[in-house]
Amino acid sequence: MLLPIKKELTITPDEMLSLLEARCNGNMSTLTPEIIHEILQPYTKFALDVPEFMELGEEIEKEFAILQGKPLEIMKKFLDYMEKINNILKPYKPCKEGCAYCCSIPVHISNLEVVLIEEYLKINKITKYKKIIKSIDVFMKNKNDSIFGDKYVGKKCPFLENNICNIYNVRPYACRKYITFENDNDKCKKKEKNISLFVSDLIQQSYENIIKYWIAKVDMTKINYVPLDDIREYFEEI
């Protein structure tokens, strides 16, 4: 199904009028559709024209504007919202069970999500994985200036088994937000960079606010673990 898209201007009508008048020196009759498009193109953005998604986005913004309570419970609620987004956008994406091309790319997660995964493994008595204990000192020693996680391109996630995610119910935000709107998964298979992906500044900001809230509640001077890293740096299969 084709993805409903709408154009939105990031400037006010008065600002737009000022730009047009400046371009034509006050003689609006000289403006052609091509010239107007050229002028407004830098101030035009594309947005999903899916009412359910827009309503949910507003709900998420309100829900996570002011954070209170336990960070882990807040993260669980946030991931539940991400699942709702995935369900709303399901008709517009080629993603389906058994397609795991996106499970061989970098997966940036927080230690808060690590705790959630650990909890899930314990409750479901899944013992084939172990957590990798790595101190901040070791992390900084091995840190380089390369793009984050680029060494994991092409290396499958440790939780992937027979193209099925063993922690699907608690998969991280990085996995849940990786939604493609291509007609098929051909570009995913080829690991192409120019792939159409879901992007939401509002939702990304909500996630970052949760992480900041969690870090603020933890005395980082009294702990010695890495707060953010690739999922493969946290877990491995036994």
mmCIF file of C-alpha atoms in Angstrom:
data_model
loop_
_atom_site.group_PDB
_atom_site.id
_atom_site.type_symbol
_atom_site.label_atom_id
_atom_site.label_comp_id
_atom_site.label_asym_id
_atom_site.label_seq_id
_atom_site.Cartn_x
_atom_site.Cartn_y
_atom_site.Cartn_z
ATOM 1 C CA MET A 1 0.000 0.000 0.000
ATOM 2 C CA LEU A 2 1.308 3.478 -0.868
ATOM 3 C CA LEU A 3 2.331 5.570 2.115
ATOM 4 C CA PRO A 4 0.117 8.678 2.536
ATOM 5 C CA ILE A 5 2.413 11.712 2.506
ATOM 6 C CA LYS A 6 1.612 15.389 2.891
ATOM 7 C CA LYS A 7 3.748 18.493 2.441
ATOM 8 C CA GLU A 8 4.150 20.978 5.243
ATOM 9 C CA LEU A 9 5.837 24.388 5.318
ATOM 10 C CA THR A 10 8.158 25.145 8.220
ATOM 11 C CA ILE A 11 7.590 28.905 7.876
ATOM 12 C CA THR A 12 4.562 31.106 8.536
ATOM 13 C CA PRO A 13 2.413 32.580 5.718
ATOM 14 C CA ASP A 14 3.875 36.035 6.450
ATOM 15 C CA GLU A 15 7.438 34.694 6.189
ATOM 16 C CA MET A 16 6.558 32.951 2.931
ATOM 17 C CA LEU A 17 5.109 36.170 1.508
ATOM 18 C CA SER A 18 8.258 38.079 2.475
ATOM 19 C CA LEU A 19 10.448 35.531 0.698
ATOM 20 C CA LEU A 20 8.365 35.699 -2.470
ATOM 21 C CA GLU A 21 8.256 39.502 -2.501
ATOM 22 C CA ALA A 22 12.023 39.717 -1.991
ATOM 23 C CA ARG A 23 12.634 37.356 -4.896
ATOM 24 C CA CYS A 24 10.451 39.264 -7.377
ATOM 25 C CA ASN A 25 11.181 42.749 -6.045
ATOM 26 C CA GLY A 26 7.522 43.258 -5.260
ATOM 27 C CA ASN A 27 6.254 42.227 -8.703
ATOM 28 C CA MET A 28 4.423 38.998 -7.852
ATOM 29 C CA SER A 29 3.232 38.532 -11.441
ATOM 30 C CA THR A 30 6.758 37.486 -12.446
ATOM 31 C CA LEU A 31 6.688 34.449 -10.169
ATOM 32 C CA THR A 32 6.269 31.119 -11.947
ATOM 33 C CA PRO A 33 5.390 27.796 -10.227
ATOM 34 C CA GLU A 34 8.990 26.671 -10.791
ATOM 35 C CA ILE A 35 10.402 29.768 -9.069
ATOM 36 C CA ILE A 36 7.974 29.414 -6.145
ATOM 37 C CA HIS A 37 8.962 25.754 -5.751
ATOM 38 C CA GLU A 38 12.647 26.712 -5.752
ATOM 39 C CA ILE A 39 12.079 29.378 -3.078
ATOM 40 C CA LEU A 40 9.985 27.195 -0.773
ATOM 41 C CA GLN A 41 11.845 23.911 -1.248
ATOM 42 C CA PRO A 42 14.270 24.495 1.690
ATOM 43 C CA TYR A 43 11.284 25.220 3.936
ATOM 44 C CA THR A 44 9.209 22.217 2.905
ATOM 45 C CA LYS A 45 9.065 18.976 4.821
ATOM 46 C CA PHE A 46 7.155 15.769 4.228
ATOM 47 C CA ALA A 47 5.028 14.163 6.922
ATOM 48 C CA LEU A 48 2.981 11.003 7.270
ATOM 49 C CA ASP A 49 -0.651 11.676 6.498
ATOM 50 C CA VAL A 50 -1.928 8.928 8.807
ATOM 51 C CA PRO A 51 -4.409 10.326 11.376
ATOM 52 C CA GLU A 52 -3.900 7.466 13.844
ATOM 53 C CA PHE A 53 -0.162 8.082 13.832
ATOM 54 C CA MET A 54 -0.562 11.830 14.277
ATOM 55 C CA GLU A 55 -2.889 11.325 17.239
ATOM 56 C CA LEU A 56 -0.524 8.819 18.829
ATOM 57 C CA GLY A 57 2.412 11.188 18.299
ATOM 58 C CA GLU A 58 0.599 13.910 20.234
ATOM 59 C CA GLU A 59 -0.176 11.411 22.992
ATOM 60 C CA ILE A 60 3.486 10.372 23.209
ATOM 61 C CA GLU A 61 4.627 13.995 23.376
ATOM 62 C CA LYS A 62 2.324 14.658 26.335
ATOM 63 C CA GLU A 63 3.086 11.365 28.073
ATOM 64 C CA PHE A 64 6.854 11.850 28.132
ATOM 65 C CA ALA A 65 7.080 15.649 28.425
ATOM 66 C CA ILE A 66 7.411 15.449 32.213
ATOM 67 C CA LEU A 67 8.911 12.239 33.565
ATOM 68 C CA GLN A 68 8.208 10.818 36.995
ATOM 69 C CA GLY A 69 8.662 7.385 38.533
ATOM 70 C CA LYS A 70 10.972 4.476 37.833
ATOM 71 C CA PRO A 71 12.998 4.823 34.600
ATOM 72 C CA LEU A 72 12.567 1.133 33.724
ATOM 73 C CA GLU A 73 8.767 1.362 33.908
ATOM 74 C CA ILE A 74 8.852 4.543 31.812
ATOM 75 C CA MET A 75 10.967 2.781 29.182
ATOM 76 C CA LYS A 76 8.532 -0.150 29.099
ATOM 77 C CA LYS A 77 5.636 2.241 28.486
ATOM 78 C CA PHE A 78 7.586 4.033 25.757
ATOM 79 C CA LEU A 79 8.374 0.762 23.969
ATOM 80 C CA ASP A 80 4.674 -0.151 24.164
ATOM 81 C CA TYR A 81 3.927 3.076 22.303
ATOM 82 C CA MET A 82 6.543 2.154 19.694
ATOM 83 C CA GLU A 83 4.740 -1.147 19.193
ATOM 84 C CA LYS A 84 1.496 0.740 18.567
ATOM 85 C CA ILE A 85 3.298 2.835 15.951
ATOM 86 C CA ASN A 86 4.571 -0.320 14.255
ATOM 87 C CA ASN A 87 1.032 -1.723 14.146
ATOM 88 C CA ILE A 88 -0.373 1.518 12.671
ATOM 89 C CA LEU A 89 2.306 1.616 9.953
ATOM 90 C CA LYS A 90 2.204 -2.128 9.242
ATOM 91 C CA PRO A 91 0.107 -1.777 6.034
ATOM 92 C CA TYR A 92 2.765 0.525 4.520
ATOM 93 C CA LYS A 93 5.916 -1.521 5.152
ATOM 94 C CA PRO A 94 7.286 -4.753 3.657
ATOM 95 C CA CYS A 95 8.595 -5.980 7.043
ATOM 96 C CA LYS A 96 7.352 -9.420 8.052
ATOM 97 C CA GLU A 97 8.298 -12.364 10.250
ATOM 98 C CA GLY A 98 11.331 -14.204 8.905
ATOM 99 C CA CYS A 99 12.839 -11.138 7.221
ATOM 100 C CA ALA A 100 15.925 -10.322 9.290
ATOM 101 C CA TYR A 101 18.145 -8.192 7.051
ATOM 102 C CA CYS A 102 17.943 -5.340 9.561
ATOM 103 C CA CYS A 103 19.307 -7.637 12.276
ATOM 104 C CA SER A 104 22.806 -7.417 10.805
ATOM 105 C CA ILE A 105 23.333 -3.695 11.290
ATOM 106 C CA PRO A 106 24.490 -1.669 14.314
ATOM 107 C CA VAL A 107 21.931 -1.674 17.150
ATOM 108 C CA HIS A 108 22.541 1.176 19.563
ATOM 109 C CA ILE A 109 20.916 0.542 22.968
ATOM 110 C CA SER A 110 21.021 2.007 26.455
ATOM 111 C CA ASN A 111 21.921 0.154 29.624
ATOM 112 C CA LEU A 112 18.342 0.767 30.694
ATOM 113 C CA GLU A 113 17.214 -1.457 27.811
ATOM 114 C CA VAL A 114 19.895 -3.975 28.794
ATOM 115 C CA VAL A 115 18.229 -4.285 32.204
ATOM 116 C CA LEU A 116 14.881 -4.847 30.477
ATOM 117 C CA ILE A 117 16.359 -7.621 28.311
ATOM 118 C CA GLU A 118 18.013 -9.237 31.340
ATOM 119 C CA GLU A 119 14.686 -9.215 33.153
ATOM 120 C CA TYR A 120 12.963 -10.851 30.168
ATOM 121 C CA LEU A 121 15.617 -13.569 29.872
ATOM 122 C CA LYS A 122 15.334 -14.363 33.573
ATOM 123 C CA ILE A 123 11.520 -14.464 33.659
ATOM 124 C CA ASN A 124 11.369 -16.706 30.585
ATOM 125 C CA LYS A 125 14.276 -18.879 31.788
ATOM 126 C CA ILE A 126 16.288 -18.281 28.627
ATOM 127 C CA THR A 127 19.812 -19.332 29.576
ATOM 128 C CA LYS A 128 21.632 -19.486 26.248
ATOM 129 C CA TYR A 129 22.860 -15.904 26.538
ATOM 130 C CA LYS A 130 25.140 -14.146 28.955
ATOM 131 C CA LYS A 131 25.749 -10.496 29.651
ATOM 132 C CA ILE A 132 29.162 -9.126 28.795
ATOM 133 C CA ILE A 133 30.616 -7.206 31.713
ATOM 134 C CA LYS A 134 32.606 -4.281 30.397
ATOM 135 C CA SER A 135 33.774 -1.333 32.448
ATOM 136 C CA ILE A 136 33.868 2.245 31.238
ATOM 137 C CA ASP A 137 37.672 2.058 31.365
ATOM 138 C CA VAL A 138 37.708 -0.828 28.885
ATOM 139 C CA PHE A 139 35.141 0.926 26.697
ATOM 140 C CA MET A 140 37.208 4.115 26.518
ATOM 141 C CA LYS A 141 40.376 2.137 25.832
ATOM 142 C CA ASN A 142 38.817 0.405 22.822
ATOM 143 C CA LYS A 143 36.927 3.492 21.631
ATOM 144 C CA ASN A 144 37.961 4.924 18.269
ATOM 145 C CA ASP A 145 36.778 7.708 15.992
ATOM 146 C CA SER A 146 34.966 5.458 13.528
ATOM 147 C CA ILE A 147 31.221 5.697 12.975
ATOM 148 C CA PHE A 148 29.380 4.178 15.910
ATOM 149 C CA GLY A 149 28.904 0.446 15.471
ATOM 150 C CA ASP A 150 30.225 0.320 11.898
ATOM 151 C CA LYS A 151 32.214 -2.812 12.751
ATOM 152 C CA TYR A 152 28.906 -4.635 13.235
ATOM 153 C CA VAL A 153 27.575 -4.061 9.736
ATOM 154 C CA GLY A 154 26.924 -7.562 8.387
ATOM 155 C CA LYS A 155 27.233 -9.232 11.798
ATOM 156 C CA LYS A 156 23.949 -10.667 13.060
ATOM 157 C CA CYS A 157 22.463 -9.801 16.423
ATOM 158 C CA PRO A 158 23.179 -12.464 19.089
ATOM 159 C CA PHE A 159 19.448 -12.820 19.738
ATOM 160 C CA LEU A 160 18.652 -13.761 16.138
ATOM 161 C CA GLU A 161 17.978 -17.478 15.655
ATOM 162 C CA ASN A 162 16.673 -18.933 12.395
ATOM 163 C CA ASN A 163 15.725 -15.386 11.353
ATOM 164 C CA ILE A 164 13.527 -15.027 14.441
ATOM 165 C CA CYS A 165 14.217 -12.596 17.298
ATOM 166 C CA ASN A 166 14.356 -14.382 20.650
ATOM 167 C CA ILE A 167 13.670 -11.161 22.552
ATOM 168 C CA TYR A 168 11.107 -9.692 20.164
ATOM 169 C CA ASN A 169 8.748 -8.611 22.966
ATOM 170 C CA VAL A 170 11.480 -6.500 24.583
ATOM 171 C CA ARG A 171 13.520 -5.593 21.519
ATOM 172 C CA PRO A 172 15.180 -2.172 21.862
ATOM 173 C CA TYR A 173 13.983 1.165 20.549
ATOM 174 C CA ALA A 174 16.613 1.024 17.778
ATOM 175 C CA CYS A 175 14.902 -2.091 16.395
ATOM 176 C CA ARG A 176 11.353 -0.806 16.770
ATOM 177 C CA LYS A 177 12.059 2.480 14.980
ATOM 178 C CA TYR A 178 13.732 0.748 12.016
ATOM 179 C CA ILE A 179 10.687 0.828 9.737
ATOM 180 C CA THR A 180 11.153 0.944 5.982
ATOM 181 C CA PHE A 181 8.566 2.187 3.528
ATOM 182 C CA GLU A 182 10.052 0.569 0.437
ATOM 183 C CA ASN A 183 7.825 -1.607 -1.769
ATOM 184 C CA ASP A 184 9.869 -4.685 -0.845
ATOM 185 C CA ASN A 185 12.939 -5.653 1.178
ATOM 186 C CA ASP A 186 15.362 -5.622 -1.754
ATOM 187 C CA LYS A 187 17.243 -2.547 -0.518
ATOM 188 C CA CYS A 188 17.424 -4.031 2.981
ATOM 189 C CA LYS A 189 18.925 -7.191 1.515
ATOM 190 C CA LYS A 190 21.565 -5.202 -0.368
ATOM 191 C CA LYS A 191 22.285 -2.983 2.676
ATOM 192 C CA GLU A 192 21.692 0.107 0.547
ATOM 193 C CA LYS A 193 22.011 3.493 2.253
ATOM 194 C CA ASN A 194 19.314 5.335 0.291
ATOM 195 C CA ILE A 195 16.480 3.411 1.899
ATOM 196 C CA SER A 196 13.222 5.100 2.955
ATOM 197 C CA LEU A 197 13.025 4.868 6.730
ATOM 198 C CA PHE A 198 10.664 6.077 9.422
ATOM 199 C CA VAL A 199 11.925 9.223 11.152
ATOM 200 C CA SER A 200 10.286 11.183 13.962
ATOM 201 C CA ASP A 201 12.125 13.946 15.795
ATOM 202 C CA LEU A 202 9.372 14.032 18.396
ATOM 203 C CA ILE A 203 9.653 10.334 19.234
ATOM 204 C CA GLN A 204 13.455 10.417 19.147
ATOM 205 C CA GLN A 205 13.401 13.329 21.586
ATOM 206 C CA SER A 206 11.088 11.389 23.911
ATOM 207 C CA TYR A 207 13.530 8.467 23.920
ATOM 208 C CA GLU A 208 16.473 10.750 24.625
ATOM 209 C CA ASN A 209 14.548 12.447 27.437
ATOM 210 C CA ILE A 210 13.991 9.077 29.088
ATOM 211 C CA ILE A 211 17.698 8.244 28.870
ATOM 212 C CA LYS A 212 18.638 11.648 30.308
ATOM 213 C CA TYR A 213 16.099 11.177 33.098
ATOM 214 C CA TRP A 214 17.545 7.764 33.921
ATOM 215 C CA ILE A 215 21.150 9.022 33.914
ATOM 216 C CA ALA A 216 20.155 11.944 36.153
ATOM 217 C CA LYS A 217 18.717 9.522 38.724
ATOM 218 C CA VAL A 218 21.846 7.350 38.722
ATOM 219 C CA ASP A 219 25.035 8.429 40.444
ATOM 220 C CA MET A 220 27.393 7.809 37.527
ATOM 221 C CA THR A 221 30.404 8.384 39.787
ATOM 222 C CA LYS A 222 29.553 5.282 41.813
ATOM 223 C CA ILE A 223 29.028 2.850 38.963
ATOM 224 C CA ASN A 224 31.397 1.477 36.372
ATOM 225 C CA TYR A 225 29.410 0.344 33.362
ATOM 226 C CA VAL A 226 28.876 1.635 29.860
ATOM 227 C CA PRO A 227 25.537 3.528 29.587
ATOM 228 C CA LEU A 228 25.247 3.326 25.761
ATOM 229 C CA ASP A 229 26.695 0.851 23.272
ATOM 230 C CA ASP A 230 25.874 -1.719 20.587
ATOM 231 C CA ILE A 231 23.750 -4.673 21.690
ATOM 232 C CA ARG A 232 26.594 -7.046 20.770
ATOM 233 C CA GLU A 233 28.796 -5.323 23.332
ATOM 234 C CA TYR A 234 26.291 -6.241 26.047
ATOM 235 C CA PHE A 235 25.229 -9.798 25.196
ATOM 236 C CA GLU A 236 26.643 -12.912 23.574
ATOM 237 C CA GLU A 237 25.400 -16.423 22.986
ATOM 238 C CA ILE A 238 26.908 -19.084 25.234
#
